[in-house]
């Protein structure tokens, strides 16, 4: 009973800490939302006029739709390709013993530690040397170089806690190698694959440093947001940013709902 | 399921099987014969090669040289998924993303058996291993350790193997549950009539369940026989010591040095092996072929009997006496002890 006041104080401190962290995390997002509800070209608060006209402009503007489409195309290609490459890569990374595995593990992680602007420049130079004209496809390739190792690591985490003898048991029970992969390995990896896919999509969708170097004449959403914030700011910029955030949240929600439904069906 | 008509025939054998991993020879020139319908246990210390051997028997590893035979058929290069055998792994290797029923049905699903028939068969297997029908839809993590053992057994039985392999499946289980499962395994073996090949490093498990035991050491088999034969007539000091507490005396020119005695009636050279229960405390005029005085150094309670560590000259000895007969023996006293040569075994190494 003597401990109760101390526990209560400790609990209040925990709540205050949690509240501070949440405010620091979400305040910038709220700021963007508030900025989008103004009609002035300069950020100031509180607004003299509250309006949603920037949203009407954003939805009516063909250019912003094109930006979303370009970013979506890149993110989709990167998600699909990185998941396929990373699934195989994760098996090589964490599942099988083979000669050179340690070097592979180190080399695979290298692109993550490269500063992205340096990686973007290096890849642009490589593309030029190869005679390729930068566009959204080369950008997708550069995103892949950076994102695939991350997805590989996310999927590998599933494999580290996995009893490999399950595969042997399935084989021993009469399954072919393909059946073992389909019935045992893939379902075990599935949560990692879904997480990796979501990571890949969001990292590509929001990437600026690599896209700046490698999209050529095409423009992605982060590139447009950056350039318009620097040179020609209007409430259209935060409005487009809010729409982009909402779309990425929607994409994550849809994937999560689809995955939950699939799991329920599989049970 | 009933015992086959061919019970007692050789069902599985190896001929000079060797398995090398680089420079390491895990199994060396091993020849073995297992009879149809028997509960055969391979016992050995860690690193003796028993797991490698059972993996070769099950087709999960290929021998480097030698061959594996199923009756008259050479199955050395037949992969595990095409052999009429099934393994229960040490980790059990249950599919945690599937329910109990789906685990048990797995082999039949791989063979394309329709879902209704699979379910009926799975429920039948669950009854054999004494799992309630209500467990069919349970997740693996909702089952206790003992229930998971039963699921693994049911899953293996559901594939209807001719031979069932067990790779130390009880090693990670607490003592009480292990004792229960040992009895259940033996009972299951009797009811199914299948050939069980069991690997363990536990002598106790091997003794309780097996019809025959092989002792492995350094990649080869050093002795095969019934549990009673191996316990009472070990072929070497290694087997004797592996099968439990034992007193070993070196014999030179028909004599043992400490305690000093003439044992030429049993042999002139080699080792005399004596189980602790055959070393008796002598009272008054009690007769024994070998008699000596020894100091009782310590006493240990082993449940129904007491174990005494004795010193006779340079020799450290172990004796075990049932509790009612152990009165008057306490640490620190000097007493007369003895044994009969008929209870001892002579080994060459």
mmCIF file of C-alpha atoms in Angstrom, chain B residues 44-342:
data_model
loop_
_atom_site.group_PDB
_atom_site.id
_atom_site.type_symbol
_atom_site.label_atom_id
_atom_site.label_comp_id
_atom_site.label_asym_id
_atom_site.label_seq_id
_atom_site.Cartn_x
_atom_site.Cartn_y
_atom_site.Cartn_z
ATOM 1 C CA UNK B 44 25.271 -43.844 -27.767
ATOM 2 C CA UNK B 45 26.915 -40.761 -26.323
ATOM 3 C CA UNK B 46 26.725 -37.398 -28.120
ATOM 4 C CA UNK B 47 28.814 -37.421 -31.282
ATOM 5 C CA UNK B 48 28.747 -41.216 -31.634
ATOM 6 C CA UNK B 49 27.034 -40.918 -35.046
ATOM 7 C CA UNK B 50 23.583 -42.235 -34.120
ATOM 8 C CA UNK B 51 21.655 -39.254 -35.555
ATOM 9 C CA UNK B 52 23.636 -39.450 -38.796
ATOM 10 C CA UNK B 53 22.856 -43.169 -38.955
ATOM 11 C CA UNK B 54 19.108 -42.721 -38.492
ATOM 12 C CA UNK B 55 19.068 -39.914 -41.076
ATOM 13 C CA UNK B 56 20.719 -42.284 -43.567
ATOM 14 C CA UNK B 57 18.210 -45.010 -42.712
ATOM 15 C CA UNK B 58 15.388 -42.517 -43.329
ATOM 16 C CA UNK B 59 16.850 -41.188 -46.584
ATOM 17 C CA UNK B 60 17.528 -37.679 -45.267
ATOM 18 C CA UNK B 61 21.278 -38.179 -45.774
ATOM 19 C CA UNK B 62 23.034 -40.215 -48.444
ATOM 20 C CA UNK B 63 25.839 -42.553 -47.311
ATOM 21 C CA UNK B 64 29.303 -41.735 -48.629
ATOM 22 C CA UNK B 65 29.869 -45.453 -49.209
ATOM 23 C CA UNK B 66 27.931 -48.643 -48.421
ATOM 24 C CA UNK B 67 24.275 -49.446 -48.890
ATOM 25 C CA UNK B 68 20.912 -49.429 -47.116
ATOM 26 C CA UNK B 69 18.430 -52.250 -47.771
ATOM 27 C CA UNK B 70 14.701 -52.536 -47.183
ATOM 28 C CA UNK B 71 14.129 -56.299 -47.169
ATOM 29 C CA UNK B 72 15.663 -57.309 -50.551
ATOM 30 C CA UNK B 73 15.578 -53.858 -52.135
ATOM 31 C CA UNK B 74 18.571 -51.519 -52.248
ATOM 32 C CA UNK B 75 17.143 -48.146 -51.150
ATOM 33 C CA UNK B 76 20.457 -46.336 -50.715
ATOM 34 C CA UNK B 77 19.567 -43.698 -53.302
ATOM 35 C CA UNK B 78 15.792 -43.590 -52.756
ATOM 36 C CA UNK B 79 14.939 -40.131 -51.336
ATOM 37 C CA UNK B 80 13.057 -39.780 -48.047
ATOM 38 C CA UNK B 81 9.795 -38.747 -49.693
ATOM 39 C CA UNK B 82 9.659 -42.032 -51.620
ATOM 40 C CA UNK B 83 10.552 -44.375 -48.764
ATOM 41 C CA UNK B 84 7.897 -46.248 -46.763
ATOM 42 C CA UNK B 85 9.388 -44.789 -43.591
ATOM 43 C CA UNK B 86 8.703 -41.783 -41.421
ATOM 44 C CA UNK B 87 10.687 -39.856 -38.820
ATOM 45 C CA UNK B 88 9.623 -38.255 -35.556
ATOM 46 C CA UNK B 89 12.204 -35.517 -35.049
ATOM 47 C CA UNK B 90 13.832 -34.359 -31.839
ATOM 48 C CA UNK B 91 12.188 -30.929 -32.229
ATOM 49 C CA UNK B 92 9.000 -32.733 -33.399
ATOM 50 C CA UNK B 93 9.041 -30.303 -36.385
ATOM 51 C CA UNK B 94 5.301 -29.728 -36.189
ATOM 52 C CA UNK B 95 3.909 -27.260 -38.727
ATOM 53 C CA UNK B 96 3.070 -24.346 -36.463
ATOM 54 C CA UNK B 97 1.100 -22.480 -39.126
ATOM 55 C CA UNK B 98 -1.315 -25.410 -39.382
ATOM 56 C CA UNK B 99 -3.850 -26.946 -37.020
ATOM 57 C CA UNK B 100 -3.468 -30.322 -35.297
ATOM 58 C CA UNK B 101 -5.736 -31.933 -37.899
ATOM 59 C CA UNK B 102 -3.866 -30.372 -40.831
ATOM 60 C CA UNK B 103 -0.571 -31.605 -39.423
ATOM 61 C CA UNK B 104 -1.869 -35.156 -39.171
ATOM 62 C CA UNK B 105 -3.448 -35.036 -42.630
ATOM 63 C CA UNK B 106 -0.333 -33.689 -44.313
ATOM 64 C CA UNK B 107 1.005 -36.940 -45.789
ATOM 65 C CA UNK B 108 -2.399 -37.862 -47.198
ATOM 66 C CA UNK B 109 -2.864 -34.369 -48.632
ATOM 67 C CA UNK B 110 0.447 -34.764 -50.479
ATOM 68 C CA UNK B 111 -0.895 -38.014 -51.937
ATOM 69 C CA UNK B 112 -4.042 -36.249 -53.211
ATOM 70 C CA UNK B 113 -6.486 -37.951 -50.802
ATOM 71 C CA UNK B 114 -9.859 -36.058 -50.731
ATOM 72 C CA UNK B 115 -10.446 -33.781 -47.675
ATOM 73 C CA UNK B 116 -13.306 -35.855 -46.169
ATOM 74 C CA UNK B 117 -11.309 -39.056 -46.239
ATOM 75 C CA UNK B 118 -8.250 -37.256 -44.849
ATOM 76 C CA UNK B 119 -10.246 -35.911 -41.926
ATOM 77 C CA UNK B 120 -11.707 -39.323 -41.096
ATOM 78 C CA UNK B 121 -8.234 -40.884 -41.191
ATOM 79 C CA UNK B 122 -6.748 -38.076 -39.068
ATOM 80 C CA UNK B 123 -9.429 -38.544 -36.402
ATOM 81 C CA UNK B 124 -8.699 -42.278 -36.384
ATOM 82 C CA UNK B 125 -4.984 -41.577 -35.829
ATOM 83 C CA UNK B 126 -5.845 -39.114 -33.068
ATOM 84 C CA UNK B 127 -7.810 -41.843 -31.290
ATOM 85 C CA UNK B 128 -4.843 -44.235 -31.592
ATOM 86 C CA UNK B 129 -2.543 -41.741 -29.841
ATOM 87 C CA UNK B 130 -5.338 -40.815 -27.387
ATOM 88 C CA UNK B 131 -5.955 -37.245 -28.511
ATOM 89 C CA UNK B 132 -9.578 -36.054 -28.174
ATOM 90 C CA UNK B 133 -11.444 -35.298 -31.437
ATOM 91 C CA UNK B 134 -11.915 -31.718 -30.230
ATOM 92 C CA UNK B 135 -8.180 -31.134 -30.780
ATOM 93 C CA UNK B 136 -8.602 -31.439 -34.552
ATOM 94 C CA UNK B 137 -8.960 -27.672 -35.031
ATOM 95 C CA UNK B 138 -6.508 -26.626 -32.307
ATOM 96 C CA UNK B 139 -3.373 -24.681 -33.168
ATOM 97 C CA UNK B 140 -0.095 -26.379 -32.268
ATOM 98 C CA UNK B 141 0.849 -23.678 -29.748
ATOM 99 C CA UNK B 142 -2.386 -24.431 -27.865
ATOM 100 C CA UNK B 143 -1.190 -27.989 -27.142
ATOM 101 C CA UNK B 144 0.973 -28.975 -24.155
ATOM 102 C CA UNK B 145 4.346 -30.697 -24.598
ATOM 103 C CA UNK B 146 2.821 -34.156 -24.214
ATOM 104 C CA UNK B 147 -0.012 -33.368 -26.617
ATOM 105 C CA UNK B 148 2.478 -32.121 -29.198
ATOM 106 C CA UNK B 149 4.316 -35.443 -28.870
ATOM 107 C CA UNK B 150 1.057 -37.226 -29.614
ATOM 108 C CA UNK B 151 0.379 -34.995 -32.635
ATOM 109 C CA UNK B 152 3.850 -35.823 -33.998
ATOM 110 C CA UNK B 153 3.199 -39.538 -33.465
ATOM 111 C CA UNK B 154 -0.239 -39.354 -35.096
ATOM 112 C CA UNK B 155 1.211 -37.423 -38.052
ATOM 113 C CA UNK B 156 3.896 -40.060 -38.556
ATOM 114 C CA UNK B 157 1.412 -42.951 -38.213
ATOM 115 C CA UNK B 158 -1.007 -41.273 -40.643
ATOM 116 C CA UNK B 159 1.510 -41.702 -43.451
ATOM 117 C CA UNK B 160 1.228 -45.465 -42.786
ATOM 118 C CA UNK B 161 4.977 -46.149 -42.779
ATOM 119 C CA UNK B 162 6.462 -49.615 -42.639
ATOM 120 C CA UNK B 163 9.155 -48.316 -40.290
ATOM 121 C CA UNK B 164 8.966 -45.423 -37.841
ATOM 122 C CA UNK B 165 12.171 -43.613 -36.862
ATOM 123 C CA UNK B 166 12.471 -41.600 -33.668
ATOM 124 C CA UNK B 167 15.347 -39.161 -33.277
ATOM 125 C CA UNK B 168 15.453 -38.522 -29.508
ATOM 126 C CA UNK B 169 11.865 -37.221 -29.361
ATOM 127 C CA UNK B 170 11.679 -37.328 -25.554
ATOM 128 C CA UNK B 171 14.989 -35.651 -24.806
ATOM 129 C CA UNK B 172 13.532 -32.191 -24.080
ATOM 130 C CA UNK B 173 10.676 -33.387 -21.869
ATOM 131 C CA UNK B 174 10.509 -33.331 -18.088
ATOM 132 C CA UNK B 175 11.085 -36.583 -16.191
ATOM 133 C CA UNK B 176 7.481 -37.312 -15.177
ATOM 134 C CA UNK B 177 6.004 -36.817 -18.643
ATOM 135 C CA UNK B 178 8.884 -38.741 -20.208
ATOM 136 C CA UNK B 179 8.120 -41.770 -18.059
ATOM 137 C CA UNK B 180 4.453 -41.643 -19.106
ATOM 138 C CA UNK B 181 5.343 -41.285 -22.788
ATOM 139 C CA UNK B 182 7.881 -44.129 -22.631
ATOM 140 C CA UNK B 183 5.124 -46.491 -21.525
ATOM 141 C CA UNK B 184 2.724 -45.085 -24.138
ATOM 142 C CA UNK B 185 5.321 -45.508 -26.907
ATOM 143 C CA UNK B 186 5.859 -49.122 -25.965
ATOM 144 C CA UNK B 187 2.103 -49.623 -25.874
ATOM 145 C CA UNK B 188 1.706 -47.918 -29.259
ATOM 146 C CA UNK B 189 4.396 -50.171 -30.706
ATOM 147 C CA UNK B 190 2.547 -53.238 -29.442
ATOM 148 C CA UNK B 191 -0.803 -52.032 -30.809
ATOM 149 C CA UNK B 192 0.451 -50.969 -34.263
ATOM 150 C CA UNK B 193 2.844 -53.871 -34.843
ATOM 151 C CA UNK B 194 5.132 -51.560 -36.822
ATOM 152 C CA UNK B 195 8.914 -51.544 -36.691
ATOM 153 C CA UNK B 196 10.163 -48.756 -34.414
ATOM 154 C CA UNK B 197 13.763 -47.581 -34.691
ATOM 155 C CA UNK B 198 14.606 -45.282 -31.827
ATOM 156 C CA UNK B 199 17.654 -43.111 -31.143
ATOM 157 C CA UNK B 200 18.521 -41.934 -27.672
ATOM 158 C CA UNK B 201 21.449 -41.167 -25.418
ATOM 159 C CA UNK B 202 19.364 -42.244 -22.415
ATOM 160 C CA UNK B 203 20.061 -45.736 -21.249
ATOM 161 C CA UNK B 204 16.883 -45.711 -19.179
ATOM 162 C CA UNK B 205 14.660 -44.951 -22.199
ATOM 163 C CA UNK B 206 16.361 -47.706 -24.175
ATOM 164 C CA UNK B 207 15.944 -50.285 -21.399
ATOM 165 C CA UNK B 208 12.262 -49.535 -20.802
ATOM 166 C CA UNK B 209 11.083 -49.622 -24.411
ATOM 167 C CA UNK B 210 13.368 -51.773 -26.525
ATOM 168 C CA UNK B 211 13.276 -55.346 -27.748
ATOM 169 C CA UNK B 212 16.919 -54.991 -28.805
ATOM 170 C CA UNK B 213 19.552 -52.333 -28.305
ATOM 171 C CA UNK B 214 22.654 -51.398 -30.283
ATOM 172 C CA UNK B 215 25.366 -49.404 -28.554
ATOM 173 C CA UNK B 216 27.208 -46.952 -30.815
ATOM 174 C CA UNK B 217 30.643 -45.515 -30.279
ATOM 175 C CA UNK B 218 32.782 -43.421 -32.650
ATOM 176 C CA UNK B 219 30.590 -44.114 -35.683
ATOM 177 C CA UNK B 220 30.236 -47.841 -35.244
ATOM 178 C CA UNK B 221 28.221 -50.380 -33.303
ATOM 179 C CA UNK B 222 30.078 -52.021 -30.446
ATOM 180 C CA UNK B 223 27.364 -54.369 -29.181
ATOM 181 C CA UNK B 224 23.826 -55.424 -30.065
ATOM 182 C CA UNK B 225 21.490 -57.480 -27.915
ATOM 183 C CA UNK B 226 18.475 -57.500 -25.635
ATOM 184 C CA UNK B 227 18.539 -54.919 -22.821
ATOM 185 C CA UNK B 228 19.077 -57.668 -20.252
ATOM 186 C CA UNK B 229 21.983 -59.227 -22.196
ATOM 187 C CA UNK B 230 23.735 -55.935 -22.688
ATOM 188 C CA UNK B 231 23.272 -54.901 -19.073
ATOM 189 C CA UNK B 232 24.349 -58.152 -17.537
ATOM 190 C CA UNK B 233 26.908 -59.272 -20.153
ATOM 191 C CA UNK B 234 28.557 -56.133 -21.566
ATOM 192 C CA UNK B 235 31.081 -56.819 -24.305
ATOM 193 C CA UNK B 236 33.513 -54.100 -23.262
ATOM 194 C CA UNK B 237 34.316 -51.647 -20.480
ATOM 195 C CA UNK B 238 32.771 -48.874 -22.625
ATOM 196 C CA UNK B 239 29.446 -50.714 -22.898
ATOM 197 C CA UNK B 240 29.498 -51.634 -19.227
ATOM 198 C CA UNK B 241 30.157 -48.046 -18.160
ATOM 199 C CA UNK B 242 27.670 -46.644 -20.655
ATOM 200 C CA UNK B 243 24.915 -48.930 -19.386
ATOM 201 C CA UNK B 244 25.179 -47.616 -15.838
ATOM 202 C CA UNK B 245 27.353 -47.603 -12.730
ATOM 203 C CA UNK B 246 29.926 -50.368 -12.793
ATOM 204 C CA UNK B 247 33.084 -51.551 -11.008
ATOM 205 C CA UNK B 248 35.985 -52.393 -13.308
ATOM 206 C CA UNK B 249 39.038 -54.385 -12.150
ATOM 207 C CA UNK B 250 42.053 -55.010 -14.362
ATOM 208 C CA UNK B 251 43.117 -58.702 -14.360
ATOM 209 C CA UNK B 252 46.813 -59.562 -14.693
ATOM 210 C CA UNK B 253 48.015 -63.138 -14.521
ATOM 211 C CA UNK B 254 44.676 -64.209 -13.082
ATOM 212 C CA UNK B 255 44.762 -61.668 -10.229
ATOM 213 C CA UNK B 256 43.317 -58.261 -9.484
ATOM 214 C CA UNK B 257 45.549 -55.886 -7.551
ATOM 215 C CA UNK B 258 43.154 -53.836 -5.481
ATOM 216 C CA UNK B 259 41.389 -55.353 -3.629
ATOM 217 C CA UNK B 260 43.883 -58.148 -3.951
ATOM 218 C CA UNK B 261 42.238 -61.391 -5.085
ATOM 219 C CA UNK B 262 42.712 -64.467 -7.233
ATOM 220 C CA UNK B 263 40.170 -64.395 -10.078
ATOM 221 C CA UNK B 264 41.888 -66.887 -12.418
ATOM 222 C CA UNK B 265 38.650 -68.879 -12.464
ATOM 223 C CA UNK B 266 37.150 -66.192 -14.703
ATOM 224 C CA UNK B 267 40.236 -65.382 -16.794
ATOM 225 C CA UNK B 268 43.940 -64.538 -16.764
ATOM 226 C CA UNK B 269 43.928 -61.187 -18.591
ATOM 227 C CA UNK B 270 41.402 -58.466 -19.353
ATOM 228 C CA UNK B 271 38.892 -56.604 -17.213
ATOM 229 C CA UNK B 272 36.469 -57.883 -14.661
ATOM 230 C CA UNK B 273 33.201 -55.940 -14.763
ATOM 231 C CA UNK B 274 30.830 -55.998 -11.796
ATOM 232 C CA UNK B 275 27.499 -54.182 -11.367
ATOM 233 C CA UNK B 276 27.083 -52.322 -8.024
ATOM 234 C CA UNK B 277 24.100 -54.464 -7.006
ATOM 235 C CA UNK B 278 26.338 -57.556 -7.083
ATOM 236 C CA UNK B 279 28.779 -56.111 -4.562
ATOM 237 C CA UNK B 280 27.444 -57.309 -1.187
ATOM 238 C CA UNK B 281 28.146 -56.420 2.408
ATOM 239 C CA UNK B 282 29.210 -59.591 4.172
ATOM 240 C CA UNK B 283 28.096 -60.471 7.639
ATOM 241 C CA UNK B 284 29.849 -63.063 9.856
ATOM 242 C CA UNK B 285 30.423 -66.196 7.831
ATOM 243 C CA UNK B 286 28.738 -64.997 4.563
ATOM 244 C CA UNK B 287 30.452 -66.712 1.636
ATOM 245 C CA UNK B 288 31.747 -64.928 -1.500
ATOM 246 C CA UNK B 289 34.372 -65.778 -4.154
ATOM 247 C CA UNK B 290 36.137 -62.457 -3.568
ATOM 248 C CA UNK B 291 36.159 -60.921 -0.089
ATOM 249 C CA UNK B 292 37.789 -57.720 1.122
ATOM 250 C CA UNK B 293 37.514 -54.879 3.620
ATOM 251 C CA UNK B 294 36.529 -51.398 2.467
ATOM 252 C CA UNK B 295 35.800 -48.026 4.035
ATOM 253 C CA UNK B 296 32.370 -46.517 3.314
ATOM 254 C CA UNK B 297 33.218 -43.014 2.031
ATOM 255 C CA UNK B 298 29.766 -41.687 1.168
ATOM 256 C CA UNK B 299 26.126 -42.676 0.837
ATOM 257 C CA UNK B 300 23.541 -41.572 -1.753
ATOM 258 C CA UNK B 301 19.799 -42.118 -1.730
ATOM 259 C CA UNK B 302 18.492 -43.566 -5.040
ATOM 260 C CA UNK B 303 14.846 -44.037 -4.139
ATOM 261 C CA UNK B 304 14.356 -47.737 -3.410
ATOM 262 C CA UNK B 305 18.057 -48.369 -2.756
ATOM 263 C CA UNK B 306 21.164 -46.753 -1.337
ATOM 264 C CA UNK B 307 24.405 -46.263 -3.216
ATOM 265 C CA UNK B 308 27.702 -46.447 -1.324
ATOM 266 C CA UNK B 309 31.072 -45.227 -2.542
ATOM 267 C CA UNK B 310 33.769 -47.451 -1.049
ATOM 268 C CA UNK B 311 37.542 -47.381 -0.842
ATOM 269 C CA UNK B 312 39.517 -50.641 -0.760
ATOM 270 C CA UNK B 313 43.231 -49.878 -0.934
ATOM 271 C CA UNK B 314 43.743 -47.865 -4.134
ATOM 272 C CA UNK B 315 40.398 -48.880 -5.638
ATOM 273 C CA UNK B 316 37.224 -46.771 -5.618
ATOM 274 C CA UNK B 317 34.146 -49.000 -5.742
ATOM 275 C CA UNK B 318 30.398 -48.566 -5.940
ATOM 276 C CA UNK B 319 27.809 -50.750 -4.210
ATOM 277 C CA UNK B 320 24.020 -50.526 -4.265
ATOM 278 C CA UNK B 321 21.858 -52.120 -1.602
ATOM 279 C CA UNK B 322 18.054 -52.216 -1.258
ATOM 280 C CA UNK B 323 17.034 -49.961 1.632
ATOM 281 C CA UNK B 324 15.716 -52.675 4.024
ATOM 282 C CA UNK B 325 19.038 -54.530 3.705
ATOM 283 C CA UNK B 326 21.220 -51.463 4.158
ATOM 284 C CA UNK B 327 20.955 -51.063 7.916
ATOM 285 C CA UNK B 328 24.224 -50.607 9.760
ATOM 286 C CA UNK B 329 26.134 -49.253 6.771
ATOM 287 C CA UNK B 330 27.068 -45.614 7.317
ATOM 288 C CA UNK B 331 29.836 -43.386 5.974
ATOM 289 C CA UNK B 332 33.104 -43.769 7.898
ATOM 290 C CA UNK B 333 32.779 -47.417 8.932
ATOM 291 C CA UNK B 334 34.998 -50.207 7.673
ATOM 292 C CA UNK B 335 33.091 -53.331 6.649
ATOM 293 C CA UNK B 336 33.592 -56.608 4.833
ATOM 294 C CA UNK B 337 32.360 -56.721 1.232
ATOM 295 C CA UNK B 338 32.437 -59.348 -1.458
ATOM 296 C CA UNK B 339 31.102 -60.684 -4.743
ATOM 297 C CA UNK B 340 30.802 -63.936 -6.667
ATOM 298 C CA UNK B 341 32.638 -64.407 -9.954
ATOM 299 C CA UNK B 342 29.444 -65.782 -11.517
#
